[in-house]
Amino acid sequence: MADAKSQLKQAIKSNEHVIGYLTGKKRLPKNHPEYISLGDSSEATSYVMANKDLWEETKGSLEFLKAY
């Protein structure tokens, strides 16, 4: 679990917006962003739109993020 927390901290440093979109604290836009900037909400939006199903299929992953 310590390794997972360490990796999560590193991911947050890369883009702090991803967790909000994955956990539903932030609402995803209806469309993919036209342009993507690293570390920006546009990057997070694009990532979550492409990968949210994988997170939802991985047992306990979203609960882990919500507990962080």
mmCIF file with all atom_site columns, C-alpha atoms in Angstrom:
data_model
loop_
_atom_site.group_PDB
_atom_site.id
_atom_site.type_symbol
_atom_site.label_atom_id
_atom_site.label_alt_id
_atom_site.label_comp_id
_atom_site.label_asym_id
_atom_site.label_entity_id
_atom_site.label_seq_id
_atom_site.pdbx_PDB_ins_code
_atom_site.Cartn_x
_atom_site.Cartn_y
_atom_site.Cartn_z
_atom_site.occupancy
_atom_site.B_iso_or_equiv
_atom_site.pdbx_formal_charge
_atom_site.auth_seq_id
_atom_site.auth_comp_id
_atom_site.auth_asym_id
_atom_site.auth_atom_id
_atom_site.pdbx_PDB_model_num
ATOM 1  C CA . MET A 1 1  ? 0.000   0.000  0.000   1.00 0.00 ? 1  MET A CA 1
ATOM 2  C CA . ALA A 1 2  ? 2.880   2.380  0.722   1.00 0.00 ? 2  ALA A CA 1
ATOM 3  C CA . ASP A 1 3  ? 4.141   1.923  -2.835  1.00 0.00 ? 3  ASP A CA 1
ATOM 4  C CA . ALA A 1 4  ? 0.693   2.723  -4.243  1.00 0.00 ? 4  ALA A CA 1
ATOM 5  C CA . LYS A 1 5  ? 0.508   5.901  -2.164  1.00 0.00 ? 5  LYS A CA 1
ATOM 6  C CA . SER A 1 6  ? 3.968   6.921  -3.310  1.00 0.00 ? 6  SER A CA 1
ATOM 7  C CA . GLN A 1 7  ? 3.008   6.397  -6.948  1.00 0.00 ? 7  GLN A CA 1
ATOM 8  C CA . LEU A 1 8  ? -0.223  8.311  -6.419  1.00 0.00 ? 8  LEU A CA 1
ATOM 9  C CA . LYS A 1 9  ? 1.685   11.285 -5.012  1.00 0.00 ? 9  LYS A CA 1
ATOM 10 C CA . GLN A 1 10 ? 3.925   11.261 -8.089  1.00 0.00 ? 10 GLN A CA 1
ATOM 11 C CA . ALA A 1 11 ? 0.896   11.090 -10.391 1.00 0.00 ? 11 ALA A CA 1
ATOM 12 C CA . ILE A 1 12 ? -0.695  14.049 -8.612  1.00 0.00 ? 12 ILE A CA 1
ATOM 13 C CA . LYS A 1 13 ? 2.488   16.048 -9.153  1.00 0.00 ? 13 LYS A CA 1
ATOM 14 C CA . SER A 1 14 ? 2.197   15.285 -12.870 1.00 0.00 ? 14 SER A CA 1
ATOM 15 C CA . ASN A 1 15 ? -1.457  16.292 -13.103 1.00 0.00 ? 15 ASN A CA 1
ATOM 16 C CA . GLU A 1 16 ? -3.544  17.234 -10.090 1.00 0.00 ? 16 GLU A CA 1
ATOM 17 C CA . HIS A 1 17 ? -6.798  17.267 -12.080 1.00 0.00 ? 17 HIS A CA 1
ATOM 18 C CA . VAL A 1 18 ? -7.043  13.545 -12.883 1.00 0.00 ? 18 VAL A CA 1
ATOM 19 C CA . ILE A 1 19 ? -8.297  12.396 -9.468  1.00 0.00 ? 19 ILE A CA 1
ATOM 20 C CA . GLY A 1 20 ? -11.114 14.932 -9.451  1.00 0.00 ? 20 GLY A CA 1
ATOM 21 C CA . TYR A 1 21 ? -12.384 13.671 -12.799 1.00 0.00 ? 21 TYR A CA 1
ATOM 22 C CA . LEU A 1 22 ? -11.993 9.991  -11.901 1.00 0.00 ? 22 LEU A CA 1
ATOM 23 C CA . THR A 1 23 ? -13.788 10.336 -8.580  1.00 0.00 ? 23 THR A CA 1
ATOM 24 C CA . GLY A 1 24 ? -16.571 12.566 -9.916  1.00 0.00 ? 24 GLY A CA 1
ATOM 25 C CA . LYS A 1 25 ? -15.596 15.602 -7.853  1.00 0.00 ? 25 LYS A CA 1
ATOM 26 C CA . LYS A 1 26 ? -15.080 17.415 -11.154 1.00 0.00 ? 26 LYS A CA 1
ATOM 27 C CA . ARG A 1 27 ? -17.514 17.081 -14.037 1.00 0.00 ? 27 ARG A CA 1
ATOM 28 C CA . LEU A 1 28 ? -16.073 15.868 -17.324 1.00 0.00 ? 28 LEU A CA 1
ATOM 29 C CA . PRO A 1 29 ? -16.900 17.955 -20.373 1.00 0.00 ? 29 PRO A CA 1
ATOM 30 C CA . LYS A 1 30 ? -19.029 16.308 -23.066 1.00 0.00 ? 30 LYS A CA 1
ATOM 31 C CA . ASN A 1 31 ? -16.282 16.441 -25.695 1.00 0.00 ? 31 ASN A CA 1
ATOM 32 C CA . HIS A 1 32 ? -12.575 15.748 -25.812 1.00 0.00 ? 32 HIS A CA 1
ATOM 33 C CA . PRO A 1 33 ? -10.471 18.911 -25.623 1.00 0.00 ? 33 PRO A CA 1
ATOM 34 C CA . GLU A 1 34 ? -9.372  20.352 -28.940 1.00 0.00 ? 34 GLU A CA 1
ATOM 35 C CA . TYR A 1 35 ? -5.863  20.967 -27.603 1.00 0.00 ? 35 TYR A CA 1
ATOM 36 C CA . ILE A 1 36 ? -3.992  19.297 -24.752 1.00 0.00 ? 36 ILE A CA 1
ATOM 37 C CA . SER A 1 37 ? -1.465  20.960 -22.449 1.00 0.00 ? 37 SER A CA 1
ATOM 38 C CA . LEU A 1 38 ? 0.659   18.818 -20.145 1.00 0.00 ? 38 LEU A CA 1
ATOM 39 C CA . GLY A 1 39 ? -0.338  19.140 -16.502 1.00 0.00 ? 39 GLY A CA 1
ATOM 40 C CA . ASP A 1 40 ? -3.495  20.997 -17.465 1.00 0.00 ? 40 ASP A CA 1
ATOM 41 C CA . SER A 1 41 ? -7.133  19.991 -17.020 1.00 0.00 ? 41 SER A CA 1
ATOM 42 C CA . SER A 1 42 ? -7.261  19.324 -20.775 1.00 0.00 ? 42 SER A CA 1
ATOM 43 C CA . GLU A 1 43 ? -4.677  16.544 -20.375 1.00 0.00 ? 43 GLU A CA 1
ATOM 44 C CA . ALA A 1 44 ? -6.607  15.114 -17.419 1.00 0.00 ? 44 ALA A CA 1
ATOM 45 C CA . THR A 1 45 ? -9.870  15.237 -19.342 1.00 0.00 ? 45 THR A CA 1
ATOM 46 C CA . SER A 1 46 ? -8.368  13.403 -22.296 1.00 0.00 ? 46 SER A CA 1
ATOM 47 C CA . TYR A 1 47 ? -6.772  10.765 -20.045 1.00 0.00 ? 47 TYR A CA 1
ATOM 48 C CA . VAL A 1 48 ? -9.915  10.102 -18.026 1.00 0.00 ? 48 VAL A CA 1
ATOM 49 C CA . MET A 1 49 ? -12.167 9.948  -21.089 1.00 0.00 ? 49 MET A CA 1
ATOM 50 C CA . ALA A 1 50 ? -9.871  7.303  -22.580 1.00 0.00 ? 50 ALA A CA 1
ATOM 51 C CA . ASN A 1 51 ? -9.210  5.298  -19.393 1.00 0.00 ? 51 ASN A CA 1
ATOM 52 C CA . LYS A 1 52 ? -12.088 5.674  -16.939 1.00 0.00 ? 52 LYS A CA 1
ATOM 53 C CA . ASP A 1 53 ? -13.519 2.273  -17.860 1.00 0.00 ? 53 ASP A CA 1
ATOM 54 C CA . LEU A 1 54 ? -10.247 0.620  -16.849 1.00 0.00 ? 54 LEU A CA 1
ATOM 55 C CA . TRP A 1 55 ? -10.340 2.332  -13.456 1.00 0.00 ? 55 TRP A CA 1
ATOM 56 C CA . GLU A 1 56 ? -13.961 1.307  -12.941 1.00 0.00 ? 56 GLU A CA 1
ATOM 57 C CA . GLU A 1 57 ? -13.124 -2.323 -13.823 1.00 0.00 ? 57 GLU A CA 1
ATOM 58 C CA . THR A 1 58 ? -10.224 -2.454 -11.357 1.00 0.00 ? 58 THR A CA 1
ATOM 59 C CA . LYS A 1 59 ? -11.693 -3.442 -8.017  1.00 0.00 ? 59 LYS A CA 1
ATOM 60 C CA . GLY A 1 60 ? -11.001 -0.909 -5.274  1.00 0.00 ? 60 GLY A CA 1
ATOM 61 C CA . SER A 1 61 ? -9.117  1.586  -7.442  1.00 0.00 ? 61 SER A CA 1
ATOM 62 C CA . LEU A 1 62 ? -11.642 4.421  -7.307  1.00 0.00 ? 62 LEU A CA 1
ATOM 63 C CA . GLU A 1 63 ? -12.263 3.859  -3.610  1.00 0.00 ? 63 GLU A CA 1
ATOM 64 C CA . PHE A 1 64 ? -8.499  4.158  -3.071  1.00 0.00 ? 64 PHE A CA 1
ATOM 65 C CA . LEU A 1 65 ? -8.509  7.508  -4.872  1.00 0.00 ? 65 LEU A CA 1
ATOM 66 C CA . LYS A 1 66 ? -11.557 8.765  -2.985  1.00 0.00 ? 66 LYS A CA 1
ATOM 67 C CA . ALA A 1 67 ? -9.911  7.895  0.334   1.00 0.00 ? 67 ALA A CA 1
ATOM 68 C CA . TYR A 1 68 ? -6.756  9.825  -0.529  1.00 0.00 ? 68 TYR A CA 1
#
